[in-house]
């Protein structure tokens, strides 16, 4: 069975500061990995995904994540936070052969002026 | 840009009543999904659907749930006899193929009284 752990249900940063949202996964086989963002009253929007190849993945809005197999991690980063980045962020895994996404608990990001 | 749409955005129903949640997936997508998010909890997979049949379902997706693609555009989730614990946000998603990105709709908030 797969599982995802997101460390920190709430993260608060200052505008312009580094954003680091942590995600660790458990999977019996190398999975596909995803980060989704949810703005208030909206659906889930894909930020980035890792399937194969380069382990550093760049996504939309300046976000990137690095797949580290040895650490079973897929942490999300952004060098400089903007106010519009305030949202809830979800890490998810999927078996390469399956259809279901397994989500973490989510991390609410607050950006302070 | 094509997007997944869901109706209604909000639904209130009495316990024991049947509800149908509707989704219009992205037009060239072949795989369809339902997820739910109970308030304060993780987004959970319910079911995936391909070629007019269920391809995968979770333990949550019991006999009270059913899915259907009644025509070429709609994808529905029916809950036969709603329970209080069915209150949640229900998300529809679609993807071009099994390994491709799942695009989510804005969700239907279901409240069972």
PDB file of C-alpha atoms in Angstrom:
ATOM      1  CA  UNK A   1       0.000   0.000   0.000  1.00  0.00           C
ATOM      2  CA  UNK A   2       1.129   3.505  -0.699  1.00  0.00           C
ATOM      3  CA  UNK A   3       1.083   6.398   1.706  1.00  0.00           C
ATOM      4  CA  UNK A   4       2.145  10.026   1.772  1.00  0.00           C
ATOM      5  CA  UNK A   5       3.230  12.097   4.734  1.00  0.00           C
ATOM      6  CA  UNK A   6       3.410  15.866   4.596  1.00  0.00           C
ATOM      7  CA  UNK A   7       5.324  17.292   7.511  1.00  0.00           C
ATOM      8  CA  UNK A   8       3.652  20.417   8.813  1.00  0.00           C
ATOM      9  CA  UNK A   9      -0.044  21.013   8.288  1.00  0.00           C
ATOM     10  CA  UNK A  10       0.634  24.758   8.382  1.00  0.00           C
ATOM     11  CA  UNK A  11       3.694  26.601   7.091  1.00  0.00           C
ATOM     12  CA  UNK A  12       4.110  30.343   7.369  1.00  0.00           C
ATOM     13  CA  UNK A  13       6.749  32.341   5.495  1.00  0.00           C
ATOM     14  CA  UNK A  14       7.456  35.980   4.809  1.00  0.00           C
ATOM     15  CA  UNK A  15       7.039  37.410   1.341  1.00  0.00           C
ATOM     16  CA  UNK A  16      10.319  36.901  -0.529  1.00  0.00           C
ATOM     17  CA  UNK A  17      11.453  34.039   1.699  1.00  0.00           C
ATOM     18  CA  UNK A  18      12.165  30.484   0.643  1.00  0.00           C
ATOM     19  CA  UNK A  19       9.230  28.106   0.587  1.00  0.00           C
ATOM     20  CA  UNK A  20       9.911  24.497   1.580  1.00  0.00           C
ATOM     21  CA  UNK A  21       7.027  22.042   1.844  1.00  0.00           C
ATOM     22  CA  UNK A  22       7.980  18.524   2.823  1.00  0.00           C
ATOM     23  CA  UNK A  23       6.637  15.288   1.406  1.00  0.00           C
ATOM     24  CA  UNK A  24       7.722  11.729   2.126  1.00  0.00           C
ATOM     25  CA  UNK A  25       6.145   8.705   0.580  1.00  0.00           C
ATOM     26  CA  UNK A  26       5.965   4.998   1.097  1.00  0.00           C
ATOM     27  CA  UNK A  27       5.567   2.738  -1.889  1.00  0.00           C
ATOM     28  CA  UNK A  28       6.510  -0.826  -2.725  1.00  0.00           C
ATOM     29  CA  UNK A  29       7.450   0.197  -6.254  1.00  0.00           C
ATOM     30  CA  UNK A  30       8.867   3.438  -7.655  1.00  0.00           C
ATOM     31  CA  UNK A  31       5.836   5.677  -7.955  1.00  0.00           C
ATOM     32  CA  UNK A  32       4.812   8.687  -9.903  1.00  0.00           C
ATOM     33  CA  UNK A  33       4.834  11.773  -7.668  1.00  0.00           C
ATOM     34  CA  UNK A  34       2.756  14.932  -7.847  1.00  0.00           C
ATOM     35  CA  UNK A  35       2.208  18.261  -6.176  1.00  0.00           C
ATOM     36  CA  UNK A  36      -1.208  19.870  -6.471  1.00  0.00           C
ATOM     37  CA  UNK A  37      -2.311  23.291  -5.206  1.00  0.00           C
ATOM     38  CA  UNK A  38      -5.787  24.243  -4.063  1.00  0.00           C
ATOM     39  CA  UNK A  39      -6.751  27.902  -3.893  1.00  0.00           C
ATOM     40  CA  UNK A  40      -9.800  28.822  -1.805  1.00  0.00           C
ATOM     41  CA  UNK A  41     -13.053  27.569  -3.307  1.00  0.00           C
ATOM     42  CA  UNK A  42     -11.283  26.035  -6.284  1.00  0.00           C
ATOM     43  CA  UNK A  43     -10.321  22.561  -7.441  1.00  0.00           C
ATOM     44  CA  UNK A  44      -6.914  20.940  -7.368  1.00  0.00           C
ATOM     45  CA  UNK A  45      -4.419  22.293  -9.872  1.00  0.00           C
ATOM     46  CA  UNK A  46      -1.284  20.391 -10.870  1.00  0.00           C
ATOM     47  CA  UNK A  47       1.926  22.211  -9.964  1.00  0.00           C
ATOM     48  CA  UNK A  48       4.392  19.577 -11.151  1.00  0.00           C
ATOM     49  CA  UNK A  49       4.967  15.861 -11.441  1.00  0.00           C
ATOM     50  CA  UNK A  50       7.767  13.329 -11.526  1.00  0.00           C
ATOM     51  CA  UNK A  51       7.437  10.199 -13.611  1.00  0.00           C
ATOM     52  CA  UNK A  52      10.862   9.253 -14.919  1.00  0.00           C
ATOM     53  CA  UNK A  53      14.119  10.921 -15.917  1.00  0.00           C
ATOM     54  CA  UNK A  54      15.538  14.034 -14.330  1.00  0.00           C
ATOM     55  CA  UNK A  55      14.908  14.037 -10.607  1.00  0.00           C
ATOM     56  CA  UNK A  56      14.636  17.819 -10.322  1.00  0.00           C
ATOM     57  CA  UNK A  57      11.284  18.808 -11.719  1.00  0.00           C
ATOM     58  CA  UNK A  58      10.209  22.353 -12.495  1.00  0.00           C
ATOM     59  CA  UNK A  59       6.575  23.326 -12.354  1.00  0.00           C
ATOM     60  CA  UNK A  60       4.351  26.327 -12.739  1.00  0.00           C
ATOM     61  CA  UNK A  61       4.600  29.560 -10.759  1.00  0.00           C
ATOM     62  CA  UNK A  62       8.312  29.079 -10.017  1.00  0.00           C
ATOM     63  CA  UNK A  63       7.923  25.908  -7.965  1.00  0.00           C
ATOM     64  CA  UNK A  64      10.212  22.916  -8.228  1.00  0.00           C
ATOM     65  CA  UNK A  65      10.610  19.584  -6.476  1.00  0.00           C
ATOM     66  CA  UNK A  66      13.342  17.000  -6.274  1.00  0.00           C
ATOM     67  CA  UNK A  67      12.750  13.270  -6.199  1.00  0.00           C
ATOM     68  CA  UNK A  68      15.188  11.618  -3.797  1.00  0.00           C
ATOM     69  CA  UNK A  69      14.742   7.882  -3.906  1.00  0.00           C
ATOM     70  CA  UNK A  70      17.171   7.199  -1.069  1.00  0.00           C
ATOM     71  CA  UNK A  71      15.179   9.492   1.216  1.00  0.00           C
ATOM     72  CA  UNK A  72      11.752   8.601  -0.262  1.00  0.00           C
ATOM     73  CA  UNK A  73      11.106  12.320  -0.465  1.00  0.00           C
ATOM     74  CA  UNK A  74       9.663  14.784  -2.938  1.00  0.00           C
ATOM     75  CA  UNK A  75       9.922  18.174  -1.241  1.00  0.00           C
ATOM     76  CA  UNK A  76       8.475  21.258  -2.924  1.00  0.00           C
ATOM     77  CA  UNK A  77      10.444  24.500  -3.009  1.00  0.00           C
ATOM     78  CA  UNK A  78      10.193  28.019  -4.316  1.00  0.00           C
ATOM     79  CA  UNK A  79      13.067  30.486  -3.883  1.00  0.00           C
ATOM     80  CA  UNK A  80      10.916  33.521  -3.163  1.00  0.00           C
ATOM     81  CA  UNK A  81       7.349  33.454  -1.865  1.00  0.00           C
ATOM     82  CA  UNK A  82       4.667  35.736  -3.193  1.00  0.00           C
ATOM     83  CA  UNK A  83       1.376  36.626  -1.544  1.00  0.00           C
ATOM     84  CA  UNK A  84      -0.522  34.780  -4.279  1.00  0.00           C
ATOM     85  CA  UNK A  85       1.196  31.528  -3.264  1.00  0.00           C
ATOM     86  CA  UNK A  86      -0.980  31.345  -0.170  1.00  0.00           C
ATOM     87  CA  UNK A  87      -2.986  28.157  -0.667  1.00  0.00           C
ATOM     88  CA  UNK A  88      -3.160  24.524   0.361  1.00  0.00           C
ATOM     89  CA  UNK A  89      -0.609  22.190  -1.191  1.00  0.00           C
ATOM     90  CA  UNK A  90      -1.063  18.463  -1.601  1.00  0.00           C
ATOM     91  CA  UNK A  91       1.557  15.853  -2.357  1.00  0.00           C
ATOM     92  CA  UNK A  92       0.320  12.691  -4.069  1.00  0.00           C
ATOM     93  CA  UNK A  93       1.669   9.372  -5.316  1.00  0.00           C
ATOM     94  CA  UNK A  94       0.439   6.938  -7.908  1.00  0.00           C
ATOM     95  CA  UNK A  95       1.593   3.497  -8.898  1.00  0.00           C
ATOM     96  CA  UNK A  96       2.867   3.521 -12.453  1.00  0.00           C
ATOM     97  CA  UNK A  97       0.342   0.851 -13.374  1.00  0.00           C
ATOM     98  CA  UNK A  98      -2.577   2.048 -11.287  1.00  0.00           C
ATOM     99  CA  UNK A  99      -5.132   4.817 -11.585  1.00  0.00           C
ATOM    100  CA  UNK A 100      -5.602   6.082  -8.047  1.00  0.00           C
ATOM    101  CA  UNK A 101      -3.801   9.047  -6.592  1.00  0.00           C
ATOM    102  CA  UNK A 102      -2.996   8.745  -2.898  1.00  0.00           C
ATOM    103  CA  UNK A 103      -2.829  12.157  -1.277  1.00  0.00           C
ATOM    104  CA  UNK A 104      -1.095  13.519   1.776  1.00  0.00           C
ATOM    105  CA  UNK A 105      -2.909  15.519   4.426  1.00  0.00           C
ATOM    106  CA  UNK A 106      -2.073  18.811   2.813  1.00  0.00           C
ATOM    107  CA  UNK A 107      -0.028  21.805   3.939  1.00  0.00           C
ATOM    108  CA  UNK A 108      -1.614  25.214   4.294  1.00  0.00           C
ATOM    109  CA  UNK A 109       0.904  27.860   3.205  1.00  0.00           C
ATOM    110  CA  UNK A 110       0.534  31.365   4.601  1.00  0.00           C
ATOM    111  CA  UNK A 111       2.617  34.203   3.171  1.00  0.00           C
ATOM    112  CA  UNK A 112       3.072  37.213   5.426  1.00  0.00           C
ATOM    113  CA  UNK A 113       3.769  40.693   4.033  1.00  0.00           C
TER     114      UNK A 113
ATOM    115  CA  UNK B   1      -7.987  26.112 -21.832  1.00  0.00           C
ATOM    116  CA  UNK B   2     -10.200  23.022 -21.461  1.00  0.00           C
ATOM    117  CA  UNK B   3     -11.327  22.254 -17.940  1.00  0.00           C
ATOM    118  CA  UNK B   4     -13.377  19.788 -15.961  1.00  0.00           C
ATOM    119  CA  UNK B   5     -16.705  21.191 -14.823  1.00  0.00           C
ATOM    120  CA  UNK B   6     -18.974  19.961 -12.048  1.00  0.00           C
ATOM    121  CA  UNK B   7     -22.574  20.644 -11.111  1.00  0.00           C
ATOM    122  CA  UNK B   8     -24.007  21.577  -8.740  1.00  0.00           C
ATOM    123  CA  UNK B   9     -21.387  23.471  -6.783  1.00  0.00           C
ATOM    124  CA  UNK B  10     -23.334  22.863  -3.578  1.00  0.00           C
ATOM    125  CA  UNK B  11     -25.978  20.294  -2.698  1.00  0.00           C
ATOM    126  CA  UNK B  12     -27.929  19.876   0.513  1.00  0.00           C
ATOM    127  CA  UNK B  13     -29.940  16.702   0.998  1.00  0.00           C
ATOM    128  CA  UNK B  14     -31.735  14.755   3.686  1.00  0.00           C
ATOM    129  CA  UNK B  15     -30.285  11.520   5.019  1.00  0.00           C
ATOM    130  CA  UNK B  16     -31.587   8.569   3.021  1.00  0.00           C
ATOM    131  CA  UNK B  17     -32.147  10.548  -0.157  1.00  0.00           C
ATOM    132  CA  UNK B  18     -30.456   9.802  -3.450  1.00  0.00           C
ATOM    133  CA  UNK B  19     -28.115  12.356  -5.001  1.00  0.00           C
ATOM    134  CA  UNK B  20     -26.473  12.546  -8.395  1.00  0.00           C
ATOM    135  CA  UNK B  21     -23.327  14.569  -8.830  1.00  0.00           C
ATOM    136  CA  UNK B  22     -22.467  15.529 -12.370  1.00  0.00           C
ATOM    137  CA  UNK B  23     -19.198  16.115 -14.142  1.00  0.00           C
ATOM    138  CA  UNK B  24     -18.181  17.053 -17.654  1.00  0.00           C
ATOM    139  CA  UNK B  25     -14.627  15.795 -18.216  1.00  0.00           C
ATOM    140  CA  UNK B  26     -12.229  17.313 -20.713  1.00  0.00           C
ATOM    141  CA  UNK B  27     -13.467  16.263 -24.137  1.00  0.00           C
ATOM    142  CA  UNK B  28     -10.598  14.116 -25.438  1.00  0.00           C
ATOM    143  CA  UNK B  29      -9.956  12.405 -22.105  1.00  0.00           C
ATOM    144  CA  UNK B  30     -10.657   8.707 -21.722  1.00  0.00           C
ATOM    145  CA  UNK B  31     -10.177   8.097 -17.993  1.00  0.00           C
ATOM    146  CA  UNK B  32     -12.493   9.522 -15.377  1.00  0.00           C
ATOM    147  CA  UNK B  33     -12.254   9.607 -11.603  1.00  0.00           C
ATOM    148  CA  UNK B  34     -14.120  10.560  -8.465  1.00  0.00           C
ATOM    149  CA  UNK B  35     -12.427  11.620  -5.247  1.00  0.00           C
ATOM    150  CA  UNK B  36     -13.838  13.030  -2.046  1.00  0.00           C
ATOM    151  CA  UNK B  37     -12.525  15.189   0.757  1.00  0.00           C
ATOM    152  CA  UNK B  38     -14.281  15.117   4.093  1.00  0.00           C
ATOM    153  CA  UNK B  39     -13.790  18.418   5.887  1.00  0.00           C
ATOM    154  CA  UNK B  40     -10.393  18.482   7.554  1.00  0.00           C
ATOM    155  CA  UNK B  41      -9.290  15.178   6.049  1.00  0.00           C
ATOM    156  CA  UNK B  42      -7.280  13.937   3.086  1.00  0.00           C
ATOM    157  CA  UNK B  43      -8.495  13.800  -0.481  1.00  0.00           C
ATOM    158  CA  UNK B  44      -9.508  10.158  -0.975  1.00  0.00           C
ATOM    159  CA  UNK B  45      -9.843   8.145  -4.155  1.00  0.00           C
ATOM    160  CA  UNK B  46     -13.257   6.626  -4.814  1.00  0.00           C
ATOM    161  CA  UNK B  47     -13.286   5.170  -8.304  1.00  0.00           C
ATOM    162  CA  UNK B  48     -11.806   5.274 -11.771  1.00  0.00           C
ATOM    163  CA  UNK B  49     -13.718   4.591 -14.977  1.00  0.00           C
ATOM    164  CA  UNK B  50     -12.546   3.684 -18.456  1.00  0.00           C
ATOM    165  CA  UNK B  51     -14.245   2.310 -21.533  1.00  0.00           C
ATOM    166  CA  UNK B  52     -17.639   2.337 -19.815  1.00  0.00           C
ATOM    167  CA  UNK B  53     -16.608   0.286 -16.853  1.00  0.00           C
ATOM    168  CA  UNK B  54     -15.007   0.689 -13.463  1.00  0.00           C
ATOM    169  CA  UNK B  55     -11.270   0.084 -13.703  1.00  0.00           C
ATOM    170  CA  UNK B  56     -10.421   0.542 -10.032  1.00  0.00           C
ATOM    171  CA  UNK B  57     -12.348   1.332  -6.860  1.00  0.00           C
ATOM    172  CA  UNK B  58     -11.496   1.921  -3.251  1.00  0.00           C
ATOM    173  CA  UNK B  59     -12.943   0.297  -0.164  1.00  0.00           C
ATOM    174  CA  UNK B  60     -15.039   3.427   0.322  1.00  0.00           C
ATOM    175  CA  UNK B  61     -16.874   2.813  -2.951  1.00  0.00           C
ATOM    176  CA  UNK B  62     -19.460   0.360  -1.694  1.00  0.00           C
ATOM    177  CA  UNK B  63     -22.867  -0.636  -3.047  1.00  0.00           C
ATOM    178  CA  UNK B  64     -24.435   2.723  -2.250  1.00  0.00           C
ATOM    179  CA  UNK B  65     -22.241   4.344  -4.878  1.00  0.00           C
ATOM    180  CA  UNK B  66     -22.431   3.981  -8.634  1.00  0.00           C
ATOM    181  CA  UNK B  67     -20.938   5.763 -11.613  1.00  0.00           C
ATOM    182  CA  UNK B  68     -22.195   6.173 -15.122  1.00  0.00           C
ATOM    183  CA  UNK B  69     -21.363   7.854 -18.374  1.00  0.00           C
ATOM    184  CA  UNK B  70     -24.897   8.357 -19.651  1.00  0.00           C
ATOM    185  CA  UNK B  71     -23.895  10.160 -22.820  1.00  0.00           C
ATOM    186  CA  UNK B  72     -20.763  11.303 -24.612  1.00  0.00           C
ATOM    187  CA  UNK B  73     -20.021  14.164 -22.283  1.00  0.00           C
ATOM    188  CA  UNK B  74     -21.304  13.605 -18.751  1.00  0.00           C
ATOM    189  CA  UNK B  75     -19.883  11.439 -15.988  1.00  0.00           C
ATOM    190  CA  UNK B  76     -22.023  10.990 -12.899  1.00  0.00           C
ATOM    191  CA  UNK B  77     -21.666   9.751  -9.348  1.00  0.00           C
ATOM    192  CA  UNK B  78     -24.838   8.490  -7.707  1.00  0.00           C
ATOM    193  CA  UNK B  79     -25.174   7.978  -3.980  1.00  0.00           C
ATOM    194  CA  UNK B  80     -28.293   5.878  -3.430  1.00  0.00           C
ATOM    195  CA  UNK B  81     -29.139   6.447   0.207  1.00  0.00           C
ATOM    196  CA  UNK B  82     -27.066   9.221   1.660  1.00  0.00           C
ATOM    197  CA  UNK B  83     -25.662   9.063   5.172  1.00  0.00           C
ATOM    198  CA  UNK B  84     -24.444  11.867   7.375  1.00  0.00           C
ATOM    199  CA  UNK B  85     -20.867  10.715   6.833  1.00  0.00           C
ATOM    200  CA  UNK B  86     -21.209  11.215   3.074  1.00  0.00           C
ATOM    201  CA  UNK B  87     -20.978  14.960   3.664  1.00  0.00           C
ATOM    202  CA  UNK B  88     -17.834  15.990   1.827  1.00  0.00           C
ATOM    203  CA  UNK B  89     -16.420  17.794  -1.178  1.00  0.00           C
ATOM    204  CA  UNK B  90     -16.584  15.515  -4.194  1.00  0.00           C
ATOM    205  CA  UNK B  91     -14.051  16.063  -6.968  1.00  0.00           C
ATOM    206  CA  UNK B  92     -14.246  14.727 -10.482  1.00  0.00           C
ATOM    207  CA  UNK B  93     -11.069  14.349 -12.530  1.00  0.00           C
ATOM    208  CA  UNK B  94     -10.138  13.171 -15.985  1.00  0.00           C
ATOM    209  CA  UNK B  95      -6.990  12.196 -17.873  1.00  0.00           C
ATOM    210  CA  UNK B  96      -6.041  11.375 -21.442  1.00  0.00           C
ATOM    211  CA  UNK B  97      -4.593   8.036 -20.474  1.00  0.00           C
ATOM    212  CA  UNK B  98      -3.695   6.045 -17.387  1.00  0.00           C
ATOM    213  CA  UNK B  99      -0.275   7.564 -16.906  1.00  0.00           C
ATOM    214  CA  UNK B 100      -1.179  11.126 -17.735  1.00  0.00           C
ATOM    215  CA  UNK B 101      -2.008  14.001 -15.434  1.00  0.00           C
ATOM    216  CA  UNK B 102      -5.402  13.950 -13.758  1.00  0.00           C
ATOM    217  CA  UNK B 103      -7.185  17.285 -14.140  1.00  0.00           C
ATOM    218  CA  UNK B 104      -9.609  18.122 -11.375  1.00  0.00           C
ATOM    219  CA  UNK B 105     -12.891  19.970 -11.384  1.00  0.00           C
ATOM    220  CA  UNK B 106     -13.836  22.596  -8.784  1.00  0.00           C
ATOM    221  CA  UNK B 107     -15.819  20.110  -6.714  1.00  0.00           C
ATOM    222  CA  UNK B 108     -19.359  19.682  -5.410  1.00  0.00           C
ATOM    223  CA  UNK B 109     -19.877  20.314  -1.729  1.00  0.00           C
ATOM    224  CA  UNK B 110     -22.433  17.814  -0.458  1.00  0.00           C
ATOM    225  CA  UNK B 111     -24.104  18.321   2.896  1.00  0.00           C
ATOM    226  CA  UNK B 112     -26.282  15.533   4.265  1.00  0.00           C
ATOM    227  CA  UNK B 113     -28.650  16.563   7.069  1.00  0.00           C
TER     228      UNK B 113
END
